[in-house]
Short mmCIF file of N, CA and C in Angstrom, two decimals:
data_model
loop_
_atom_site.label_atom_id
_atom_site.label_comp_id
_atom_site.label_asym_id
_atom_site.label_seq_id
_atom_site.Cartn_x
_atom_site.Cartn_y
_atom_site.Cartn_z
N MET A 18 0.84 -1.17 0.00
CA MET A 18 0.00 0.00 0.00
C MET A 18 0.89 1.24 0.00
N PRO A 19 0.62 2.21 -0.85
CA PRO A 19 1.46 3.41 -0.90
C PRO A 19 1.45 4.15 0.42
N MET A 20 2.60 4.71 0.78
CA MET A 20 2.72 5.41 2.06
C MET A 20 2.79 6.92 1.82
N LYS A 21 2.21 7.68 2.74
CA LYS A 21 2.35 9.13 2.76
C LYS A 21 3.64 9.46 3.49
N PRO A 22 4.15 10.70 3.34
CA PRO A 22 5.38 11.09 4.04
C PRO A 22 5.29 10.93 5.56
N ASP A 23 4.07 11.06 6.12
CA ASP A 23 3.93 10.93 7.57
C ASP A 23 3.86 9.48 8.03
N GLY A 24 4.04 8.53 7.10
CA GLY A 24 4.03 7.11 7.46
C GLY A 24 2.67 6.45 7.36
N ARG A 25 1.63 7.24 7.11
CA ARG A 25 0.29 6.67 6.96
C ARG A 25 0.10 6.23 5.51
N HIS A 26 -0.86 5.35 5.32
CA HIS A 26 -1.13 4.86 3.96
C HIS A 26 -1.93 5.88 3.19
N SER A 27 -1.64 5.99 1.90
CA SER A 27 -2.40 6.90 1.05
C SER A 27 -3.71 6.25 0.64
N LYS A 28 -4.56 7.05 0.04
CA LYS A 28 -5.89 6.59 -0.37
C LYS A 28 -5.78 5.46 -1.38
N ARG A 29 -6.65 4.47 -1.23
CA ARG A 29 -6.66 3.30 -2.11
C ARG A 29 -8.01 3.17 -2.77
N ASN A 30 -8.03 2.40 -3.81
CA ASN A 30 -9.28 2.01 -4.46
C ASN A 30 -9.47 0.53 -4.16
N ILE A 31 -10.55 0.21 -3.52
CA ILE A 31 -10.77 -1.16 -3.05
C ILE A 31 -12.17 -1.59 -3.46
N THR A 32 -12.31 -2.83 -3.86
CA THR A 32 -13.63 -3.40 -4.03
C THR A 32 -13.85 -4.36 -2.87
N CYS A 33 -15.06 -4.52 -2.51
CA CYS A 33 -15.35 -5.28 -1.29
C CYS A 33 -16.42 -6.32 -1.57
N GLU A 34 -16.31 -7.40 -0.87
CA GLU A 34 -17.33 -8.44 -1.02
C GLU A 34 -17.63 -9.00 0.35
N ASP A 35 -18.20 -8.15 1.17
CA ASP A 35 -18.35 -8.52 2.57
C ASP A 35 -19.75 -8.28 3.09
N PHE A 36 -20.73 -8.88 2.51
CA PHE A 36 -22.08 -8.79 3.05
C PHE A 36 -22.65 -10.19 3.10
N ALA A 37 -22.70 -10.74 4.28
CA ALA A 37 -23.30 -12.06 4.49
C ALA A 37 -22.81 -13.09 3.49
N GLY A 38 -21.54 -13.01 3.14
CA GLY A 38 -20.98 -13.99 2.23
C GLY A 38 -21.23 -13.70 0.76
N TYR A 39 -21.88 -12.58 0.46
CA TYR A 39 -22.15 -12.24 -0.92
C TYR A 39 -21.15 -11.21 -1.39
N GLU A 40 -20.92 -11.17 -2.68
CA GLU A 40 -19.94 -10.27 -3.23
C GLU A 40 -20.42 -8.84 -3.07
N CYS A 41 -20.14 -8.30 -1.94
CA CYS A 41 -20.50 -6.92 -1.65
C CYS A 41 -19.55 -6.39 -0.63
N HIS A 42 -20.00 -5.47 0.15
CA HIS A 42 -19.09 -4.71 0.96
C HIS A 42 -19.50 -4.50 2.37
N PHE A 43 -18.97 -3.37 2.77
CA PHE A 43 -18.82 -2.97 4.14
C PHE A 43 -20.10 -2.82 4.91
N ARG A 44 -21.07 -2.18 4.36
CA ARG A 44 -22.23 -1.86 5.18
C ARG A 44 -23.01 -3.13 5.41
N CYS A 45 -23.00 -3.56 6.63
CA CYS A 45 -23.64 -4.83 6.96
C CYS A 45 -24.68 -4.61 8.03
N ARG A 46 -25.58 -3.72 7.79
CA ARG A 46 -26.66 -3.46 8.73
C ARG A 46 -27.97 -3.66 7.97
N ILE A 47 -28.76 -4.58 8.47
CA ILE A 47 -30.08 -4.81 7.90
C ILE A 47 -31.07 -4.42 8.99
N GLY A 48 -31.84 -3.42 8.72
CA GLY A 48 -32.74 -2.93 9.75
C GLY A 48 -31.91 -2.39 10.89
N THR A 49 -32.06 -2.93 12.06
CA THR A 49 -31.29 -2.47 13.20
C THR A 49 -30.29 -3.53 13.67
N ILE A 50 -30.08 -4.54 12.88
CA ILE A 50 -29.19 -5.63 13.28
C ILE A 50 -27.83 -5.44 12.61
N ALA A 51 -26.80 -5.20 13.40
CA ALA A 51 -25.45 -5.08 12.85
C ALA A 51 -24.90 -6.50 12.69
N LEU A 52 -24.83 -6.97 11.45
CA LEU A 52 -24.38 -8.33 11.20
C LEU A 52 -22.88 -8.47 11.40
N PHE A 53 -22.11 -7.52 10.88
CA PHE A 53 -20.67 -7.57 10.96
C PHE A 53 -20.17 -6.18 11.35
N PRO A 54 -20.04 -5.90 12.66
CA PRO A 54 -19.68 -4.55 13.09
C PRO A 54 -18.40 -4.03 12.44
N THR A 55 -17.40 -4.87 12.28
CA THR A 55 -16.16 -4.40 11.67
C THR A 55 -16.41 -3.96 10.23
N SER A 56 -17.24 -4.68 9.52
CA SER A 56 -17.57 -4.31 8.15
C SER A 56 -18.27 -2.95 8.13
N GLU A 57 -19.11 -2.71 9.10
CA GLU A 57 -19.79 -1.42 9.16
C GLU A 57 -18.79 -0.30 9.41
N GLU A 58 -17.78 -0.55 10.21
CA GLU A 58 -16.74 0.45 10.44
C GLU A 58 -15.97 0.73 9.15
N VAL A 59 -15.69 -0.31 8.37
CA VAL A 59 -15.01 -0.12 7.10
C VAL A 59 -15.89 0.70 6.17
N PHE A 60 -17.18 0.41 6.16
CA PHE A 60 -18.12 1.17 5.34
C PHE A 60 -18.06 2.65 5.71
N ALA A 61 -18.03 2.94 7.01
CA ALA A 61 -17.97 4.33 7.47
C ALA A 61 -16.68 5.00 6.98
N LEU A 62 -15.56 4.27 7.00
CA LEU A 62 -14.31 4.82 6.49
C LEU A 62 -14.43 5.16 5.01
N ALA A 63 -15.09 4.30 4.26
CA ALA A 63 -15.29 4.55 2.83
C ALA A 63 -16.17 5.78 2.63
N GLU A 64 -17.24 5.88 3.41
CA GLU A 64 -18.13 7.04 3.30
C GLU A 64 -17.40 8.34 3.64
N ASN A 65 -16.44 8.26 4.55
CA ASN A 65 -15.68 9.44 4.96
C ASN A 65 -14.48 9.72 4.06
N GLY A 66 -14.31 8.94 3.00
CA GLY A 66 -13.27 9.21 2.03
C GLY A 66 -11.90 8.65 2.35
N ALA A 67 -11.80 7.72 3.30
CA ALA A 67 -10.50 7.12 3.61
C ALA A 67 -9.99 6.32 2.41
N PHE A 68 -10.88 5.80 1.61
CA PHE A 68 -10.54 5.12 0.36
C PHE A 68 -11.76 5.14 -0.53
N GLU A 69 -11.54 4.89 -1.80
CA GLU A 69 -12.64 4.85 -2.75
C GLU A 69 -13.14 3.42 -2.83
N ALA A 70 -14.40 3.24 -2.51
CA ALA A 70 -14.97 1.90 -2.44
C ALA A 70 -15.78 1.60 -3.70
N PHE A 71 -15.66 0.38 -4.16
CA PHE A 71 -16.39 -0.10 -5.34
C PHE A 71 -17.20 -1.33 -4.96
N ILE A 72 -18.24 -1.54 -5.71
CA ILE A 72 -19.01 -2.78 -5.64
C ILE A 72 -19.22 -3.22 -7.08
N SER A 73 -19.15 -4.51 -7.32
CA SER A 73 -19.34 -4.95 -8.70
C SER A 73 -20.83 -4.88 -9.04
N ALA A 74 -21.09 -4.58 -10.28
CA ALA A 74 -22.47 -4.44 -10.74
C ALA A 74 -23.27 -5.72 -10.53
N SER A 75 -22.60 -6.85 -10.62
CA SER A 75 -23.31 -8.13 -10.49
C SER A 75 -23.79 -8.39 -9.07
N THR A 76 -23.33 -7.62 -8.11
CA THR A 76 -23.69 -7.84 -6.72
C THR A 76 -25.08 -7.32 -6.38
N PHE A 77 -25.54 -6.31 -7.08
CA PHE A 77 -26.82 -5.70 -6.73
C PHE A 77 -27.98 -6.68 -6.71
N SER A 78 -28.08 -7.50 -7.72
CA SER A 78 -29.20 -8.46 -7.75
C SER A 78 -29.07 -9.50 -6.65
N ASP A 79 -27.83 -9.91 -6.33
CA ASP A 79 -27.63 -10.87 -5.24
C ASP A 79 -28.09 -10.27 -3.91
N LEU A 80 -27.68 -9.04 -3.66
CA LEU A 80 -28.08 -8.37 -2.42
C LEU A 80 -29.58 -8.20 -2.33
N TYR A 81 -30.14 -7.70 -3.40
CA TYR A 81 -31.59 -7.49 -3.42
C TYR A 81 -32.32 -8.80 -3.12
N TYR A 82 -31.93 -9.86 -3.77
CA TYR A 82 -32.58 -11.16 -3.60
C TYR A 82 -32.53 -11.63 -2.15
N VAL A 83 -31.34 -11.60 -1.55
CA VAL A 83 -31.17 -12.09 -0.19
C VAL A 83 -31.93 -11.22 0.82
N ILE A 84 -31.79 -9.92 0.70
CA ILE A 84 -32.44 -9.02 1.66
C ILE A 84 -33.96 -9.06 1.51
N ARG A 85 -34.43 -9.10 0.27
CA ARG A 85 -35.88 -9.18 0.05
C ARG A 85 -36.48 -10.41 0.71
N LYS A 86 -35.80 -11.54 0.59
CA LYS A 86 -36.31 -12.77 1.20
C LYS A 86 -36.35 -12.68 2.73
N GLN A 87 -35.36 -11.99 3.32
CA GLN A 87 -35.26 -11.90 4.77
C GLN A 87 -36.05 -10.74 5.37
N LYS A 88 -36.06 -9.59 4.66
CA LYS A 88 -36.60 -8.37 5.26
C LYS A 88 -37.65 -7.66 4.43
N GLY A 89 -37.93 -8.16 3.23
CA GLY A 89 -38.96 -7.53 2.41
C GLY A 89 -38.42 -6.62 1.33
N ARG A 90 -39.29 -6.36 0.35
CA ARG A 90 -38.91 -5.60 -0.84
C ARG A 90 -38.48 -4.17 -0.52
N SER A 91 -39.22 -3.49 0.31
CA SER A 91 -38.93 -2.08 0.58
C SER A 91 -37.55 -1.90 1.20
N LEU A 92 -37.23 -2.69 2.21
CA LEU A 92 -35.91 -2.58 2.83
C LEU A 92 -34.81 -2.98 1.86
N ALA A 93 -35.07 -4.00 1.05
CA ALA A 93 -34.08 -4.43 0.07
C ALA A 93 -33.77 -3.32 -0.93
N LEU A 94 -34.80 -2.67 -1.43
CA LEU A 94 -34.58 -1.57 -2.38
C LEU A 94 -33.86 -0.41 -1.72
N ASP A 95 -34.25 -0.08 -0.49
CA ASP A 95 -33.57 1.00 0.24
C ASP A 95 -32.09 0.69 0.41
N PHE A 96 -31.80 -0.56 0.76
CA PHE A 96 -30.41 -0.94 0.99
C PHE A 96 -29.58 -0.87 -0.28
N VAL A 97 -30.06 -1.45 -1.36
CA VAL A 97 -29.27 -1.42 -2.59
C VAL A 97 -29.14 0.01 -3.13
N GLU A 98 -30.15 0.84 -2.90
CA GLU A 98 -30.04 2.24 -3.30
C GLU A 98 -28.96 2.95 -2.48
N SER A 99 -28.89 2.65 -1.17
CA SER A 99 -27.85 3.28 -0.34
C SER A 99 -26.46 2.81 -0.77
N ILE A 100 -26.34 1.57 -1.18
CA ILE A 100 -25.06 1.06 -1.68
C ILE A 100 -24.70 1.78 -2.98
N ALA A 101 -25.68 1.97 -3.85
CA ALA A 101 -25.43 2.64 -5.13
C ALA A 101 -24.99 4.09 -4.91
N GLN A 102 -25.47 4.72 -3.85
CA GLN A 102 -25.09 6.10 -3.54
C GLN A 102 -23.70 6.18 -2.93
N ALA A 103 -23.33 5.18 -2.14
CA ALA A 103 -22.08 5.24 -1.36
C ALA A 103 -20.87 4.69 -2.10
N PHE A 104 -21.07 3.83 -3.09
CA PHE A 104 -19.98 3.15 -3.76
C PHE A 104 -19.92 3.47 -5.23
N GLN A 105 -18.72 3.41 -5.77
CA GLN A 105 -18.55 3.42 -7.21
C GLN A 105 -18.94 2.02 -7.69
N ILE A 106 -19.31 1.91 -8.94
CA ILE A 106 -19.72 0.60 -9.46
C ILE A 106 -18.69 0.10 -10.45
N ALA A 107 -18.15 -1.09 -10.14
CA ALA A 107 -17.21 -1.75 -11.04
C ALA A 107 -18.04 -2.56 -12.04
N THR A 108 -17.95 -2.20 -13.28
CA THR A 108 -18.76 -2.87 -14.30
C THR A 108 -18.36 -4.33 -14.46
N VAL A 109 -19.35 -5.10 -14.82
CA VAL A 109 -19.14 -6.49 -15.18
C VAL A 109 -19.58 -6.60 -16.63
N ASP A 110 -18.58 -6.61 -17.50
CA ASP A 110 -18.85 -6.65 -18.93
C ASP A 110 -18.17 -7.86 -19.55
N ARG A 111 -18.12 -7.91 -20.87
CA ARG A 111 -17.53 -9.05 -21.57
C ARG A 111 -16.07 -9.27 -21.15
N ALA A 112 -15.31 -8.18 -20.99
CA ALA A 112 -13.90 -8.32 -20.60
C ALA A 112 -13.76 -8.95 -19.23
N VAL A 113 -14.61 -8.55 -18.29
CA VAL A 113 -14.56 -9.12 -16.93
C VAL A 113 -14.93 -10.60 -16.97
N ILE A 114 -16.00 -10.92 -17.67
CA ILE A 114 -16.44 -12.33 -17.74
C ILE A 114 -15.39 -13.18 -18.45
N SER A 115 -14.84 -12.68 -19.54
CA SER A 115 -13.81 -13.44 -20.26
C SER A 115 -12.60 -13.69 -19.37
N LEU A 116 -12.18 -12.67 -18.64
CA LEU A 116 -11.06 -12.85 -17.72
C LEU A 116 -11.42 -13.84 -16.62
N ALA A 117 -12.62 -13.76 -16.08
CA ALA A 117 -13.05 -14.66 -15.01
C ALA A 117 -12.94 -16.13 -15.44
N PHE A 118 -13.25 -16.42 -16.70
CA PHE A 118 -13.14 -17.79 -17.20
C PHE A 118 -11.72 -18.31 -17.13
N THR A 119 -10.74 -17.43 -17.22
CA THR A 119 -9.34 -17.86 -17.26
C THR A 119 -8.67 -17.95 -15.90
N LEU A 120 -9.34 -17.51 -14.84
CA LEU A 120 -8.68 -17.40 -13.54
C LEU A 120 -8.60 -18.71 -12.76
N GLY A 121 -9.41 -19.69 -13.13
CA GLY A 121 -9.32 -21.00 -12.49
C GLY A 121 -9.90 -21.09 -11.10
N PHE A 122 -10.79 -20.20 -10.73
CA PHE A 122 -11.43 -20.26 -9.42
C PHE A 122 -12.42 -21.42 -9.36
N ALA A 123 -12.55 -22.02 -8.20
CA ALA A 123 -13.57 -23.06 -8.00
C ALA A 123 -14.96 -22.43 -8.04
N ASP A 124 -15.09 -21.22 -7.52
CA ASP A 124 -16.37 -20.51 -7.48
C ASP A 124 -16.34 -19.41 -8.53
N PHE A 125 -17.20 -19.53 -9.53
CA PHE A 125 -17.19 -18.57 -10.63
C PHE A 125 -17.58 -17.16 -10.17
N GLU A 126 -18.45 -17.06 -9.16
CA GLU A 126 -18.81 -15.73 -8.64
C GLU A 126 -17.57 -15.02 -8.08
N ASP A 127 -16.72 -15.77 -7.38
CA ASP A 127 -15.48 -15.18 -6.87
C ASP A 127 -14.55 -14.79 -8.02
N ALA A 128 -14.53 -15.59 -9.06
CA ALA A 128 -13.71 -15.26 -10.24
C ALA A 128 -14.18 -13.95 -10.86
N ILE A 129 -15.49 -13.73 -10.91
CA ILE A 129 -16.02 -12.47 -11.45
C ILE A 129 -15.57 -11.30 -10.59
N GLN A 130 -15.61 -11.46 -9.26
CA GLN A 130 -15.18 -10.38 -8.37
C GLN A 130 -13.70 -10.06 -8.59
N CYS A 131 -12.89 -11.08 -8.67
CA CYS A 131 -11.46 -10.90 -8.88
C CYS A 131 -11.20 -10.24 -10.23
N ALA A 132 -11.89 -10.69 -11.26
CA ALA A 132 -11.71 -10.13 -12.59
C ALA A 132 -12.14 -8.66 -12.63
N ALA A 133 -13.19 -8.31 -11.90
CA ALA A 133 -13.63 -6.92 -11.85
C ALA A 133 -12.55 -6.04 -11.22
N VAL A 134 -11.89 -6.55 -10.19
CA VAL A 134 -10.79 -5.81 -9.55
C VAL A 134 -9.65 -5.60 -10.55
N ILE A 135 -9.29 -6.66 -11.25
CA ILE A 135 -8.18 -6.58 -12.20
C ILE A 135 -8.52 -5.64 -13.35
N GLU A 136 -9.68 -5.80 -13.94
CA GLU A 136 -10.07 -4.98 -15.09
C GLU A 136 -10.20 -3.50 -14.73
N LYS A 137 -10.68 -3.22 -13.52
CA LYS A 137 -10.85 -1.84 -13.08
C LYS A 137 -9.54 -1.27 -12.53
N GLN A 138 -8.52 -2.13 -12.42
CA GLN A 138 -7.20 -1.77 -11.89
C GLN A 138 -7.31 -1.19 -10.48
N LEU A 139 -8.07 -1.90 -9.64
CA LEU A 139 -8.24 -1.51 -8.25
C LEU A 139 -7.11 -2.10 -7.42
N ASP A 140 -7.01 -1.65 -6.20
CA ASP A 140 -5.91 -2.06 -5.34
C ASP A 140 -6.15 -3.39 -4.63
N GLY A 141 -7.38 -3.83 -4.53
CA GLY A 141 -7.62 -5.09 -3.84
C GLY A 141 -9.09 -5.30 -3.58
N ILE A 142 -9.34 -6.31 -2.76
CA ILE A 142 -10.71 -6.70 -2.41
C ILE A 142 -10.79 -6.90 -0.91
N VAL A 143 -11.92 -6.59 -0.33
CA VAL A 143 -12.18 -6.82 1.09
C VAL A 143 -13.20 -7.93 1.18
N THR A 144 -12.89 -8.95 1.97
CA THR A 144 -13.79 -10.08 2.13
C THR A 144 -13.53 -10.76 3.46
N ARG A 145 -14.56 -11.35 4.01
CA ARG A 145 -14.38 -12.19 5.20
C ARG A 145 -13.90 -13.57 4.78
N ASP A 146 -14.11 -13.93 3.53
CA ASP A 146 -13.77 -15.26 3.03
C ASP A 146 -12.47 -15.22 2.23
N THR A 147 -11.38 -14.88 2.89
CA THR A 147 -10.10 -14.75 2.20
C THR A 147 -9.64 -16.06 1.58
N GLN A 148 -10.04 -17.19 2.14
CA GLN A 148 -9.62 -18.48 1.60
C GLN A 148 -10.16 -18.70 0.19
N ASP A 149 -11.23 -18.00 -0.18
CA ASP A 149 -11.77 -18.11 -1.53
C ASP A 149 -10.91 -17.40 -2.56
N PHE A 150 -9.94 -16.59 -2.10
CA PHE A 150 -9.13 -15.78 -2.99
C PHE A 150 -7.64 -16.08 -2.85
N THR A 151 -7.29 -17.26 -2.36
CA THR A 151 -5.87 -17.58 -2.14
C THR A 151 -5.08 -17.61 -3.44
N GLN A 152 -5.71 -17.96 -4.54
CA GLN A 152 -5.00 -18.01 -5.82
C GLN A 152 -5.07 -16.69 -6.58
N ALA A 153 -5.74 -15.70 -6.02
CA ALA A 153 -5.94 -14.43 -6.72
C ALA A 153 -4.64 -13.64 -6.81
N ALA A 154 -4.45 -13.00 -7.95
CA ALA A 154 -3.27 -12.16 -8.17
C ALA A 154 -3.60 -10.72 -7.80
N ILE A 155 -4.35 -10.55 -6.72
CA ILE A 155 -4.72 -9.23 -6.21
C ILE A 155 -4.51 -9.24 -4.70
N GLN A 156 -4.49 -8.06 -4.10
CA GLN A 156 -4.41 -7.99 -2.65
C GLN A 156 -5.78 -8.32 -2.07
N VAL A 157 -5.79 -9.11 -1.01
CA VAL A 157 -7.03 -9.53 -0.36
C VAL A 157 -6.94 -9.13 1.10
N PHE A 158 -7.94 -8.40 1.57
CA PHE A 158 -7.98 -7.93 2.95
C PHE A 158 -9.24 -8.44 3.64
N THR A 159 -9.12 -8.76 4.92
CA THR A 159 -10.32 -8.88 5.75
C THR A 159 -10.70 -7.46 6.14
N PRO A 160 -11.90 -7.23 6.62
CA PRO A 160 -12.25 -5.88 7.07
C PRO A 160 -11.28 -5.36 8.14
N ILE A 161 -10.88 -6.22 9.06
CA ILE A 161 -9.95 -5.79 10.12
C ILE A 161 -8.60 -5.43 9.52
N GLU A 162 -8.09 -6.22 8.58
CA GLU A 162 -6.81 -5.92 7.94
C GLU A 162 -6.85 -4.59 7.20
N LEU A 163 -7.96 -4.34 6.51
CA LEU A 163 -8.07 -3.08 5.79
C LEU A 163 -8.10 -1.91 6.77
N MET A 164 -8.85 -2.06 7.85
CA MET A 164 -8.90 -0.98 8.85
C MET A 164 -7.52 -0.69 9.40
N ARG A 165 -6.76 -1.72 9.70
CA ARG A 165 -5.39 -1.51 10.20
C ARG A 165 -4.51 -0.83 9.17
N ALA A 166 -4.72 -1.14 7.90
CA ALA A 166 -3.88 -0.61 6.84
C ALA A 166 -4.17 0.86 6.53
N ILE A 167 -5.41 1.29 6.71
CA ILE A 167 -5.76 2.66 6.30
C ILE A 167 -5.97 3.62 7.44
N VAL A 168 -6.09 3.13 8.65
CA VAL A 168 -6.31 4.04 9.79
C VAL A 168 -5.00 4.51 10.36
#
């Protein structure tokens, strides 16, 4: 991670896949239940400009589906809209899918996430499931690791 003259890390571009095991990010609050407090702290850092956060376009439908089943349509739409406002969107296009086919991941969804990071030339990915990205040629952070690196 690039360092500032004062020894702190400079701003990074990170994509995150940390919502209940789905390829998403930091904000992990559904209703009033904080599912992953550390992830929520990382989300707050992104909102405050500590780094530029991305979410892959393919994640929106996954999030909507899961949240709608658990909490209803209205909350699901509110949540994905808040994600769309807070994060940049890493496109998932032909180049990303083509690259994902070549990465050799056991889980194709993880391959798409990794390919989106590579194609967008981002600095890494945040996930609670780092073991899913052991073969990735990108930096992989847990939410705690990212917080330590940027705070």
